[in-house]
CSV table of C-alpha atoms in Angstrom, one decimal:
chain,number,residue,atom,x,y,z
A,15,MET,CA,19.2,23.9,-23.6
A,16,ALA,CA,17.4,26.2,-21.2
A,17,GLU,CA,16.7,25.0,-17.7
A,18,GLN,CA,13.2,23.9,-16.9
A,19,PRO,CA,11.5,26.4,-14.5
A,20,LEU,CA,10.5,25.3,-11.1
A,21,PHE,CA,6.9,25.8,-9.9
A,22,LYS,CA,6.0,26.2,-6.3
A,23,VAL,CA,2.8,24.3,-5.3
A,24,THR,CA,1.1,23.8,-1.9
A,25,ILE,CA,-0.8,20.6,-1.2
A,26,ASP,CA,-2.5,20.4,2.2
A,27,ASN,CA,-0.3,23.2,3.6
A,28,VAL,CA,2.9,21.4,2.4
A,29,THR,CA,4.9,23.4,-0.1
A,30,VAL,CA,7.2,21.8,-2.7
A,31,GLU,CA,9.0,22.9,-5.8
A,32,VAL,CA,8.6,20.8,-8.9
A,33,PRO,CA,9.6,21.2,-12.6
A,34,ALA,CA,7.0,22.6,-15.0
A,35,GLY,CA,4.8,19.8,-16.5
A,36,THR,CA,4.6,17.9,-13.3
A,37,THR,CA,1.1,16.6,-12.4
A,38,ILE,CA,-0.5,17.4,-9.0
A,39,LEU,CA,-0.3,13.7,-8.1
A,40,GLN,CA,3.4,13.5,-8.8
A,41,ALA,CA,4.0,16.7,-6.8
A,42,ALA,CA,2.0,15.3,-3.9
A,43,ARG,CA,4.1,12.1,-3.9
A,44,GLN,CA,7.2,14.3,-3.6
A,45,ALA,CA,5.6,16.1,-0.7
A,46,GLY,CA,5.0,12.9,1.2
A,47,SER,CA,2.7,10.0,1.5
A,48,GLU,CA,0.6,11.9,4.0
A,49,VAL,CA,-0.8,14.3,1.4
A,50,ALA,CA,-0.6,12.1,-1.7
A,51,PRO,CA,-4.1,11.1,-3.1
A,52,PRO,CA,-4.7,7.4,-3.8
A,53,ALA,CA,-4.6,6.2,-7.4
A,54,MET,CA,-6.0,3.0,-8.8
A,55,CYS,CA,-5.4,3.4,-12.5
A,56,TYR,CA,-2.4,5.8,-12.7
A,57,TYR,CA,1.0,4.1,-13.2
A,58,SER,CA,4.1,6.2,-13.6
A,59,LYS,CA,5.8,3.7,-15.9
A,60,LEU,CA,2.8,3.3,-18.3
A,61,GLU,CA,2.3,6.1,-20.8
A,62,GLY,CA,-1.3,7.3,-21.0
A,63,SER,CA,-2.4,5.8,-17.7
A,64,GLY,CA,-4.6,7.7,-15.3
A,65,GLY,CA,-7.9,9.6,-15.5
A,66,LYS,CA,-10.1,6.5,-15.3
A,67,CYS,CA,-10.8,5.6,-11.6
A,68,ARG,CA,-11.3,9.2,-10.3
A,69,THR,CA,-10.0,8.2,-6.8
A,70,CYS,CA,-7.3,10.9,-7.0
A,71,LEU,CA,-9.8,13.8,-7.3
A,72,VAL,CA,-8.5,17.0,-5.5
A,73,GLU,CA,-9.7,20.6,-5.0
A,74,VAL,CA,-7.7,23.4,-6.5
A,75,SER,CA,-8.4,26.4,-4.2
A,76,LYS,CA,-5.9,28.6,-6.1
A,77,GLY,CA,-5.1,28.3,-9.7
A,78,SER,CA,-1.8,30.2,-9.7
A,79,ASP,CA,-0.2,33.4,-8.7
A,80,LYS,CA,-1.1,35.0,-12.0
A,81,ASP,CA,-4.7,33.7,-11.9
A,82,PRO,CA,-5.7,33.0,-8.3
A,83,ARG,CA,-9.2,31.9,-9.1
A,84,PRO,CA,-10.1,28.4,-7.8
A,85,MET,CA,-11.2,25.7,-10.2
A,86,PRO,CA,-14.9,25.3,-9.9
A,87,LYS,CA,-14.9,21.5,-10.0
A,88,LEU,CA,-12.8,18.8,-8.5
A,89,VAL,CA,-10.0,17.7,-10.9
A,90,ALA,CA,-8.1,14.4,-11.4
A,91,SER,CA,-4.7,15.0,-9.9
A,92,CYS,CA,-3.0,12.4,-12.1
A,93,ARG,CA,-4.0,14.4,-15.3
A,94,THR,CA,-3.7,18.0,-14.1
A,95,THR,CA,-0.4,19.8,-14.3
A,96,VAL,CA,0.7,22.2,-11.6
A,97,MET,CA,1.1,26.0,-12.0
A,98,ASP,CA,3.3,28.3,-10.1
A,99,GLY,CA,1.7,29.3,-6.8
A,100,MET,CA,-1.1,26.7,-7.1
A,101,GLU,CA,-2.8,25.6,-3.9
A,102,VAL,CA,-4.4,22.2,-3.7
A,103,LYS,CA,-6.6,20.6,-1.0
A,104,ASN,CA,-6.7,16.9,-0.6
A,105,LEU,CA,-7.7,15.6,2.8
A,106,THR,CA,-8.3,19.1,4.1
A,107,SER,CA,-11.3,19.5,1.7
A,108,GLU,CA,-14.7,18.2,2.7
A,109,ARG,CA,-15.7,18.1,-0.9
A,110,VAL,CA,-12.8,15.8,-1.8
A,111,VAL,CA,-13.5,13.5,1.2
A,112,ASP,CA,-17.2,13.2,0.3
A,113,ALA,CA,-16.5,12.7,-3.4
A,114,ARG,CA,-13.9,10.0,-2.7
A,115,LYS,CA,-16.3,8.1,-0.6
A,116,GLY,CA,-18.7,8.1,-3.5
A,117,VAL,CA,-16.0,6.9,-5.9
A,118,VAL,CA,-15.1,4.1,-3.5
A,119,GLU,CA,-18.7,3.1,-3.2
A,120,PHE,CA,-19.1,3.1,-7.0
A,121,LEU,CA,-16.0,0.9,-7.4
A,122,LEU,CA,-17.4,-1.6,-4.9
A,123,ILE,CA,-20.9,-1.8,-6.4
A,124,ASN,CA,-20.0,-4.9,-8.5
A,125,HIS,CA,-17.0,-6.0,-6.6
A,126,PRO,CA,-17.6,-9.4,-4.8
A,127,LEU,CA,-16.7,-10.1,-1.2
A,128,ASP,CA,-13.9,-12.5,-2.1
A,129,CYS,CA,-11.3,-11.2,0.3
A,130,PRO,CA,-11.3,-14.4,2.4
A,131,ILE,CA,-10.4,-16.5,-0.6
A,132,CYS,CA,-8.6,-13.9,-2.9
A,133,ASP,CA,-4.9,-14.3,-3.4
A,134,GLN,CA,-4.6,-10.5,-3.4
A,135,ALA,CA,-5.8,-10.2,0.2
A,136,GLY,CA,-3.2,-8.4,2.3
A,137,GLU,CA,-1.7,-6.4,-0.6
A,138,CYS,CA,-4.9,-5.3,-2.3
A,139,HIS,CA,-5.0,-1.6,-3.1
A,140,LEU,CA,-8.8,-1.7,-3.2
A,141,GLN,CA,-8.9,-3.0,0.4
A,142,ASP,CA,-6.7,-0.1,1.5
A,143,LEU,CA,-8.8,2.4,-0.4
A,144,ALA,CA,-12.0,1.1,1.1
A,145,TYR,CA,-10.6,1.1,4.6
A,146,ASN,CA,-9.1,4.6,4.4
A,147,HIS,CA,-11.6,6.4,2.3
A,148,GLY,CA,-14.8,4.3,2.1
A,149,ASN,CA,-18.0,3.9,4.1
A,150,ALA,CA,-18.7,1.1,6.5
A,151,GLY,CA,-21.7,-0.2,4.5
A,152,THR,CA,-23.2,-0.1,1.1
A,153,ARG,CA,-26.5,1.2,-0.2
A,154,TYR,CA,-26.6,-1.1,-3.2
A,155,GLU,CA,-29.3,-3.7,-3.0
A,156,PHE,CA,-29.5,-5.0,-6.6
A,157,GLN,CA,-27.9,-8.0,-8.3
A,158,ARG,CA,-24.2,-7.5,-8.9
A,159,ARG,CA,-22.6,-8.0,-12.3
A,160,THR,CA,-20.9,-11.4,-12.6
A,161,PHE,CA,-18.7,-13.1,-15.1
A,162,GLU,CA,-17.4,-16.6,-15.6
A,163,LYS,CA,-13.8,-17.3,-14.7
A,164,HIS,CA,-11.5,-17.0,-17.7
A,165,SER,CA,-8.2,-18.6,-18.2
A,166,LEU,CA,-5.5,-16.5,-20.0
A,167,GLY,CA,-3.1,-19.4,-20.5
A,168,ASP,CA,-1.4,-21.9,-18.2
A,169,LYS,CA,0.1,-19.2,-16.0
A,170,ILE,CA,-2.5,-16.4,-15.6
A,171,GLN,CA,-6.1,-16.6,-14.3
A,172,LEU,CA,-8.7,-13.8,-14.9
A,173,HIS,CA,-11.5,-13.1,-12.5
A,174,MET,CA,-13.4,-10.4,-14.4
A,175,THR,CA,-15.9,-10.1,-11.5
A,176,ARG,CA,-13.2,-8.4,-9.4
A,177,CYS,CA,-11.9,-6.1,-12.2
A,178,ILE,CA,-12.4,-2.3,-11.8
A,179,LEU,CA,-11.3,-1.6,-15.4
A,180,CYS,CA,-8.2,0.4,-14.6
A,181,TYR,CA,-6.7,-0.6,-18.0
A,182,ARG,CA,-3.2,-1.2,-16.6
A,183,CYS,CA,-2.9,-4.8,-17.9
A,184,VAL,CA,-3.9,-3.6,-21.4
A,185,MET,CA,-1.3,-0.9,-21.3
A,186,VAL,CA,1.4,-3.3,-20.1
A,187,ALA,CA,0.6,-5.8,-22.9
A,188,ASP,CA,0.6,-2.9,-25.4
A,189,GLN,CA,3.7,-1.1,-24.3
A,190,LEU,CA,5.9,-3.8,-22.8
A,191,THR,CA,5.3,-6.9,-24.9
A,192,GLY,CA,4.8,-5.1,-28.2
A,193,GLN,CA,2.0,-7.4,-29.3
A,194,ARG,CA,-1.2,-7.1,-27.3
A,195,GLU,CA,-3.6,-10.1,-27.4
A,196,HIS,CA,-6.2,-8.9,-24.9
A,197,GLY,CA,-8.2,-5.8,-24.4
A,198,VAL,CA,-11.5,-4.3,-23.3
A,199,LEU,CA,-14.7,-5.6,-25.0
A,200,ASP,CA,-18.1,-4.0,-25.1
A,201,ARG,CA,-19.0,-0.7,-23.4
A,202,GLY,CA,-20.7,0.6,-20.3
A,203,GLU,CA,-21.6,-1.9,-17.6
A,204,ARG,CA,-21.0,-4.8,-20.1
A,205,ALA,CA,-17.3,-3.8,-20.6
A,206,GLU,CA,-14.9,-6.6,-19.7
A,207,ILE,CA,-11.3,-7.6,-20.2
A,208,SER,CA,-10.9,-10.5,-22.6
A,209,ASP,CA,-8.3,-12.1,-24.9
A,210,TYR,CA,-8.5,-12.5,-28.7
A,211,LEU,CA,-10.6,-15.6,-29.6
A,212,GLU,CA,-9.6,-17.5,-26.4
A,213,LYS,CA,-5.9,-17.1,-27.2
A,214,SER,CA,-3.6,-17.6,-24.3
A,215,LEU,CA,-1.2,-14.8,-23.2
A,216,ASP,CA,2.3,-16.2,-23.6
A,217,LYS,CA,4.4,-13.3,-24.7
A,218,GLU,CA,7.6,-12.4,-22.8
A,219,PHE,CA,7.0,-10.0,-19.9
A,220,ILE,CA,3.3,-10.6,-20.0
A,221,GLY,CA,3.4,-11.9,-16.4
A,222,ASN,CA,3.9,-8.3,-15.3
A,223,ILE,CA,0.1,-7.7,-15.7
A,224,ILE,CA,-0.3,-9.7,-12.4
A,225,ASP,CA,1.9,-7.1,-10.6
A,226,VAL,CA,0.2,-4.0,-12.0
A,227,CYS,CA,-3.3,-5.2,-11.2
A,228,PRO,CA,-4.5,-3.3,-8.1
A,229,VAL,CA,-7.1,-5.9,-7.2
A,230,GLY,CA,-7.3,-9.7,-7.5
A,231,ALA,CA,-8.6,-9.9,-11.0
A,232,LEU,CA,-5.3,-11.3,-12.4
A,233,THR,CA,-3.7,-14.0,-10.4
A,234,ASP,CA,-0.7,-16.3,-10.7
A,235,LYS,CA,-1.7,-19.9,-11.3
A,236,THR,CA,1.5,-21.2,-9.9
A,237,PHE,CA,0.7,-19.5,-6.5
A,238,ARG,CA,-3.1,-19.7,-6.6
A,239,PHE,CA,-4.6,-20.8,-3.2
A,240,LYS,CA,-1.3,-22.0,-1.9
A,241,ASN,CA,-0.6,-19.6,0.9
A,242,ARG,CA,-1.4,-16.2,2.4
A,243,VAL,CA,1.1,-13.4,1.9
A,244,TRP,CA,1.4,-12.5,5.6
A,245,PHE,CA,2.6,-16.1,6.3
A,246,LEU,CA,5.4,-15.7,3.8
A,247,LYS,CA,8.8,-14.0,4.2
A,248,PRO,CA,9.6,-11.5,1.3
A,249,LEU,CA,13.3,-11.6,0.3
A,250,ASN,CA,15.3,-9.4,-2.1
A,251,ALA,CA,17.1,-11.7,-4.6
A,252,HIS,CA,18.7,-11.5,-8.0
A,253,ARG,CA,20.1,-13.7,-10.7
A,254,ASP,CA,22.0,-13.3,-14.0
A,255,CYS,CA,19.1,-13.2,-16.4
A,256,PRO,CA,19.8,-12.5,-20.1
A,257,THR,CA,16.2,-11.2,-20.6
A,258,CYS,CA,15.5,-8.9,-17.7
A,259,SER,CA,17.3,-7.2,-14.7
A,260,GLY,CA,16.9,-10.4,-12.6
A,261,LYS,CA,16.0,-8.3,-9.5
A,262,VAL,CA,13.0,-9.8,-7.8
A,263,THR,CA,11.2,-10.4,-4.5
A,264,LEU,CA,11.0,-14.0,-3.4
A,265,TRP,CA,8.1,-15.0,-1.1
A,266,ASN,CA,9.4,-17.9,1.0
A,267,ARG,CA,8.1,-20.1,3.8
A,268,GLY,CA,11.1,-21.9,5.1
A,269,ASP,CA,13.3,-22.9,2.2
A,270,GLU,CA,10.3,-23.2,-0.2
A,271,VAL,CA,9.7,-20.4,-2.7
A,272,PHE,CA,6.0,-20.0,-3.2
A,273,ARG,CA,6.1,-17.1,-5.7
A,274,VAL,CA,8.3,-14.6,-7.4
A,275,THR,CA,7.3,-11.0,-8.0
A,276,ALA,CA,8.9,-7.8,-9.2
A,277,ARG,CA,10.1,-5.4,-6.6
A,278,LYS,CA,7.7,-2.6,-5.8
A,279,ASP,CA,8.3,0.9,-4.5
A,280,GLU,CA,6.3,2.6,-1.7
A,281,TRP,CA,3.5,3.5,-4.2
A,282,GLY,CA,3.0,-0.2,-5.2
A,283,GLU,CA,4.6,0.3,-8.6
A,284,VAL,CA,7.1,-2.1,-10.2
A,285,GLU,CA,10.7,-0.9,-10.0
A,286,ASP,CA,12.0,-3.2,-12.8
A,287,TRP,CA,10.0,-5.4,-15.1
A,288,ILE,CA,10.8,-9.1,-14.9
A,289,CYS,CA,10.5,-11.8,-17.5
A,290,ASN,CA,8.3,-14.9,-17.5
A,291,GLU,CA,11.2,-17.2,-16.8
A,292,CYS,CA,12.2,-15.5,-13.6
A,293,ARG,CA,8.5,-15.2,-12.5
A,294,PHE,CA,7.1,-18.7,-13.3
A,295,ASP,CA,10.0,-21.1,-13.7
A,296,LYS,CA,12.7,-20.2,-11.1
A,297,LYS,CA,11.0,-21.5,-8.0
A,298,LYS,CA,14.0,-22.8,-6.1
A,299,THR,CA,16.1,-20.9,-3.6
A,300,SER,CA,19.3,-22.3,-5.3
A,301,ASP,CA,18.3,-20.4,-8.5
A,302,TRP,CA,18.8,-17.0,-6.7
A,303,VAL,CA,21.3,-15.0,-4.9
A,304,ILE,CA,19.6,-13.9,-1.7
A,305,GLU,CA,20.3,-10.3,-0.8
A,306,GLY,CA,18.3,-10.1,2.5
A,307,PRO,CA,14.8,-9.4,3.8
A,308,ARG,CA,12.6,-7.1,1.9
A,309,GLU,CA,11.6,-4.0,3.9
A,310,ILE,CA,7.8,-3.7,4.0
A,311,ASN,CA,5.7,-0.7,5.1
A,312,ARG,CA,5.0,-1.2,8.8
A,313,HIS,CA,1.3,-0.5,8.3
A,314,SER,CA,1.0,-3.5,6.0
A,315,VAL,CA,-0.3,-6.8,7.3
A,316,ILE,CA,2.7,-8.4,5.6
A,317,SER,CA,5.1,-6.7,8.0
A,318,GLN,CA,3.4,-8.2,11.1
A,319,ASN,CA,5.9,-10.3,13.1
A,320,LYS,CA,8.7,-9.2,10.9
A,321,TYR,CA,11.2,-6.8,12.4
A,322,VAL,CA,13.1,-5.5,9.3
A,323,GLY,CA,14.2,-1.9,9.5
A,324,LEU,CA,12.9,-1.3,13.0
A,325,VAL,CA,15.0,1.1,15.2
A,326,LYS,CA,15.3,0.6,18.9
A,327,PRO,CA,14.1,3.8,20.6
A,328,GLN,CA,16.7,5.7,22.6
A,329,GLU,CA,16.3,6.4,26.3
A,330,THR,CA,15.7,10.1,26.8
A,331,ILE,CA,17.0,10.2,30.3
A,332,ASP,CA,20.5,8.9,29.2
A,333,GLU,CA,20.7,11.8,26.7
A,334,VAL,CA,19.7,14.4,29.2
A,335,ILE,CA,21.9,13.2,32.1
A,336,GLY,CA,24.8,12.2,29.9
A,337,LYS,CA,25.5,9.1,32.0
A,338,GLU,CA,23.7,6.0,33.4
A,339,PRO,CA,20.8,6.9,35.7
A,340,ARG,CA,21.6,6.5,39.4
A,341,LEU,CA,19.8,6.9,42.8
A,342,PHE,CA,19.8,10.6,43.6
A,343,LEU,CA,18.2,10.4,47.1
A,344,ASP,CA,16.9,7.9,49.5
A,345,ILE,CA,13.1,8.1,49.3
A,346,HIS,CA,12.8,6.5,52.7
A,347,ASP,CA,14.0,9.8,54.2
A,348,VAL,CA,11.1,11.8,52.9
A,349,SER,CA,8.3,9.3,52.5
A,350,GLN,CA,6.7,7.5,55.4
A,351,VAL,CA,4.9,5.1,53.1
A,352,ASN,CA,8.3,3.6,52.2
A,353,GLU,CA,9.6,3.0,55.7
A,354,LYS,CA,12.1,0.3,55.7
A,355,ASP,CA,10.9,-1.3,58.9
A,356,ARG,CA,7.2,-1.5,57.8
A,357,ASP,CA,6.0,-4.6,56.0
A,358,LEU,CA,2.7,-3.7,54.4
A,359,SER,CA,2.0,-7.4,53.7
A,360,LEU,CA,1.6,-8.0,57.5
A,361,ILE,CA,-1.2,-5.3,57.9
A,362,GLU,CA,-4.6,-6.8,58.2
A,363,GLY,CA,-6.8,-5.5,55.4
A,364,PRO,CA,-5.9,-2.5,53.2
A,365,ALA,CA,-3.3,-0.1,54.4
A,366,HIS,CA,-4.6,3.4,55.5
A,367,SER,CA,-3.0,6.6,56.6
A,368,THR,CA,-4.1,5.7,60.2
A,369,ASP,CA,-1.7,2.8,60.2
A,370,PHE,CA,1.2,5.3,59.8
A,371,LYS,CA,-0.2,7.7,62.3
A,372,GLU,CA,-0.4,4.9,64.9
A,373,ASN,CA,3.2,4.1,64.2
A,374,GLU,CA,4.2,7.7,64.8
A,375,GLU,CA,2.4,7.8,68.1
A,376,LYS,CA,4.2,4.7,69.3
A,377,LYS,CA,7.5,6.3,68.5
């Protein structure tokens, strides 16, 4: 089989080589988090995801080496594949920055200010998006769209008022459980997530829709209103589970396990799907083998007062000198201010240069 060719793409002046067929968003993530666009609907493990939230819009200033013409409009980086020699602007483009502010404002039009009571606060992607790319205020003065709270069974609660219609939960149910029982009803501003004839979601692995939700629309009833994530200590743990990998993150306070979630990577995506038994039923420390503290991004509020992965800075002078610093000279020999026999605390009022001149005249 012939080797897949590598394409060279430049994103915000950072050049990487990626295989043909790679999207701009995937290439940007390989280049580093500094140049990677945000994404609210794209999920690398879900087939067909992306292209709905428009937060990952970028400007293609050069199409390729063969056709260097720029693309006239901003494109969704999660659905646009790279070409050899392509040049992309993300944060370096004023068009992208302005368009992203508009997208964030649009997503927040009907989103309630539930952050003080929302279980997703502290790990909400929409909070991060609004803080990094949004405006300080809103221009929307009309009545917001509201929905009644909807129960999706004894384990999952749906707050449709917070939903941004990313479709991730629908794709998880469709691709992971094999039998989807909920979806999107109606169209336009009336579109909403709902189940089939008030049927509860109880299929195996359905709890993963909580982890993939970028906002607080889907919450865990076993953890609901019990604690704040920044008060909890995330721990890597595993168990021998016949259904899933058994690799999870425990959220403890003391010896009490408040919730169990799947482990997530730096992009907030699940590393391994976990089953409902691990997520909802195993809530004792004795059920798990603790591996150690979970390393959290230092910019996250969850990492505050947690010192996992921190490196003590090295003293530069030790590296330059090659030995412990020592006294090179006696500063009293060259500085009259530091005379050994002068006690500044005995001088009446502030010390001035005249005090030292008087001392010289006396000598």
